[in-house]
């Protein structure tokens, strides 16, 4: 595929957001295995959006799509890490209560 300069990060960020919504919907429909795969895709596309957006923004600081892609990627990465830590703490708390 051929992308306009500055669109790779933005496109990966949008794909990550779409995968995130699909993951939530699949988890609500009790299809957690497939939802988990989409959750991994969210992290991968979020990292790609951040890396591509950062490179494109460094090359052209006036490009708003590159800046948006970088920002979306960073927010997704932070939210994924926070979600993982919260779930880890919740699982540890439940395990401690069961003892």
PDB file of C-alpha atoms in Angstrom:
ATOM      1  CA  UNK A   1       0.000   0.000   0.000  1.00  0.00           C
ATOM      2  CA  UNK A   2       1.121   3.486  -0.718  1.00  0.00           C
ATOM      3  CA  UNK A   3       0.572   6.134   1.939  1.00  0.00           C
ATOM      4  CA  UNK A   4       0.684   9.888   1.735  1.00  0.00           C
ATOM      5  CA  UNK A   5       3.599  11.179   3.801  1.00  0.00           C
ATOM      6  CA  UNK A   6       2.551  11.490   7.420  1.00  0.00           C
ATOM      7  CA  UNK A   7      -0.376   9.078   7.179  1.00  0.00           C
ATOM      8  CA  UNK A   8       1.259   5.846   8.405  1.00  0.00           C
ATOM      9  CA  UNK A   9       1.143   6.779  12.073  1.00  0.00           C
ATOM     10  CA  UNK A  10      -2.372   8.185  11.785  1.00  0.00           C
ATOM     11  CA  UNK A  11      -3.632   5.094   9.926  1.00  0.00           C
ATOM     12  CA  UNK A  12      -2.072   2.682  12.429  1.00  0.00           C
ATOM     13  CA  UNK A  13      -3.614   4.705  15.256  1.00  0.00           C
ATOM     14  CA  UNK A  14      -7.071   4.533  13.694  1.00  0.00           C
ATOM     15  CA  UNK A  15      -6.708   0.774  13.119  1.00  0.00           C
ATOM     16  CA  UNK A  16      -5.680   0.393  16.777  1.00  0.00           C
ATOM     17  CA  UNK A  17      -8.781   2.286  17.930  1.00  0.00           C
ATOM     18  CA  UNK A  18     -11.025   0.157  15.696  1.00  0.00           C
ATOM     19  CA  UNK A  19      -9.414  -3.036  17.024  1.00  0.00           C
ATOM     20  CA  UNK A  20      -9.947  -1.768  20.572  1.00  0.00           C
ATOM     21  CA  UNK A  21     -13.677  -1.267  19.968  1.00  0.00           C
ATOM     22  CA  UNK A  22     -13.962  -4.697  18.309  1.00  0.00           C
ATOM     23  CA  UNK A  23     -12.116  -6.264  21.251  1.00  0.00           C
ATOM     24  CA  UNK A  24     -14.527  -4.713  23.754  1.00  0.00           C
ATOM     25  CA  UNK A  25     -17.563  -5.834  21.741  1.00  0.00           C
ATOM     26  CA  UNK A  26     -16.222  -9.388  21.399  1.00  0.00           C
ATOM     27  CA  UNK A  27     -15.498  -9.590  25.128  1.00  0.00           C
ATOM     28  CA  UNK A  28     -19.042  -8.449  25.895  1.00  0.00           C
ATOM     29  CA  UNK A  29     -20.347 -11.193  23.588  1.00  0.00           C
ATOM     30  CA  UNK A  30     -18.331 -13.813  25.553  1.00  0.00           C
ATOM     31  CA  UNK A  31     -15.859 -14.353  22.717  1.00  0.00           C
ATOM     32  CA  UNK A  32     -12.878 -13.544  24.915  1.00  0.00           C
ATOM     33  CA  UNK A  33     -10.294 -15.568  22.989  1.00  0.00           C
ATOM     34  CA  UNK A  34     -10.892 -13.627  19.793  1.00  0.00           C
ATOM     35  CA  UNK A  35     -11.201 -10.415  21.816  1.00  0.00           C
ATOM     36  CA  UNK A  36      -7.812 -11.137  23.393  1.00  0.00           C
ATOM     37  CA  UNK A  37      -6.252 -11.449  19.927  1.00  0.00           C
ATOM     38  CA  UNK A  38      -7.701  -8.074  18.981  1.00  0.00           C
ATOM     39  CA  UNK A  39      -6.309  -6.714  22.260  1.00  0.00           C
ATOM     40  CA  UNK A  40      -2.823  -7.802  21.222  1.00  0.00           C
ATOM     41  CA  UNK A  41      -3.413  -6.179  17.818  1.00  0.00           C
ATOM     42  CA  UNK A  42      -4.304  -2.936  19.628  1.00  0.00           C
ATOM     43  CA  UNK A  43      -0.935  -2.922  21.374  1.00  0.00           C
ATOM     44  CA  UNK A  44       0.967  -3.752  18.171  1.00  0.00           C
ATOM     45  CA  UNK A  45      -0.806  -1.082  16.117  1.00  0.00           C
ATOM     46  CA  UNK A  46      -0.443   1.422  18.967  1.00  0.00           C
ATOM     47  CA  UNK A  47       3.318   0.901  19.023  1.00  0.00           C
ATOM     48  CA  UNK A  48       3.453   1.155  15.226  1.00  0.00           C
ATOM     49  CA  UNK A  49       1.410   4.373  15.321  1.00  0.00           C
ATOM     50  CA  UNK A  50       3.737   5.927  17.889  1.00  0.00           C
ATOM     51  CA  UNK A  51       6.942   4.920  16.087  1.00  0.00           C
ATOM     52  CA  UNK A  52       5.736   5.930  12.613  1.00  0.00           C
ATOM     53  CA  UNK A  53       4.141   9.137  13.894  1.00  0.00           C
ATOM     54  CA  UNK A  54       7.329  10.073  15.740  1.00  0.00           C
ATOM     55  CA  UNK A  55       9.468   9.535  12.626  1.00  0.00           C
ATOM     56  CA  UNK A  56       7.077  11.431  10.368  1.00  0.00           C
ATOM     57  CA  UNK A  57       6.666  14.277  12.856  1.00  0.00           C
ATOM     58  CA  UNK A  58      10.451  14.605  13.190  1.00  0.00           C
ATOM     59  CA  UNK A  59      10.747  14.852   9.407  1.00  0.00           C
ATOM     60  CA  UNK A  60       7.939  17.419   9.067  1.00  0.00           C
ATOM     61  CA  UNK A  61       6.898  19.243  12.294  1.00  0.00           C
ATOM     62  CA  UNK A  62       4.033  21.005  10.472  1.00  0.00           C
ATOM     63  CA  UNK A  63       2.276  17.720   9.659  1.00  0.00           C
ATOM     64  CA  UNK A  64      -0.755  17.477  11.943  1.00  0.00           C
ATOM     65  CA  UNK A  65      -1.639  13.897  10.920  1.00  0.00           C
ATOM     66  CA  UNK A  66       1.807  12.674  11.994  1.00  0.00           C
ATOM     67  CA  UNK A  67       1.435  14.451  15.340  1.00  0.00           C
ATOM     68  CA  UNK A  68      -2.038  12.939  15.781  1.00  0.00           C
ATOM     69  CA  UNK A  69      -0.735   9.446  14.976  1.00  0.00           C
ATOM     70  CA  UNK A  70       2.084   9.853  17.485  1.00  0.00           C
ATOM     71  CA  UNK A  71      -0.348  11.057  20.160  1.00  0.00           C
ATOM     72  CA  UNK A  72      -2.873   8.264  19.521  1.00  0.00           C
ATOM     73  CA  UNK A  73      -0.096   5.672  19.706  1.00  0.00           C
ATOM     74  CA  UNK A  74       1.249   7.086  22.968  1.00  0.00           C
ATOM     75  CA  UNK A  75      -2.204   7.221  24.583  1.00  0.00           C
ATOM     76  CA  UNK A  76      -2.983   3.650  23.527  1.00  0.00           C
ATOM     77  CA  UNK A  77       0.328   2.369  24.893  1.00  0.00           C
ATOM     78  CA  UNK A  78      -0.234   4.145  28.225  1.00  0.00           C
ATOM     79  CA  UNK A  79      -3.819   2.865  28.516  1.00  0.00           C
ATOM     80  CA  UNK A  80      -2.727  -0.700  27.705  1.00  0.00           C
ATOM     81  CA  UNK A  81      -0.036  -0.580  30.406  1.00  0.00           C
ATOM     82  CA  UNK A  82      -2.443   0.905  32.977  1.00  0.00           C
ATOM     83  CA  UNK A  83      -5.081  -1.714  32.137  1.00  0.00           C
ATOM     84  CA  UNK A  84      -2.532  -4.515  32.517  1.00  0.00           C
ATOM     85  CA  UNK A  85      -1.347  -3.226  35.906  1.00  0.00           C
ATOM     86  CA  UNK A  86      -4.916  -2.800  37.193  1.00  0.00           C
ATOM     87  CA  UNK A  87      -5.842  -6.337  36.115  1.00  0.00           C
ATOM     88  CA  UNK A  88      -2.659  -7.692  37.677  1.00  0.00           C
ATOM     89  CA  UNK A  89      -3.418  -5.965  40.993  1.00  0.00           C
ATOM     90  CA  UNK A  90      -7.036  -7.155  40.885  1.00  0.00           C
ATOM     91  CA  UNK A  91      -5.951 -10.747  40.233  1.00  0.00           C
ATOM     92  CA  UNK A  92      -3.415 -10.554  43.067  1.00  0.00           C
ATOM     93  CA  UNK A  93      -6.027  -9.149  45.428  1.00  0.00           C
ATOM     94  CA  UNK A  94      -8.493 -11.903  44.548  1.00  0.00           C
ATOM     95  CA  UNK A  95      -5.806 -14.554  45.003  1.00  0.00           C
ATOM     96  CA  UNK A  96      -4.908 -13.118  48.414  1.00  0.00           C
ATOM     97  CA  UNK A  97      -8.557 -13.102  49.491  1.00  0.00           C
ATOM     98  CA  UNK A  98      -8.950 -16.765  48.545  1.00  0.00           C
ATOM     99  CA  UNK A  99      -6.148 -17.864  50.893  1.00  0.00           C
TER     100      UNK A  99
END
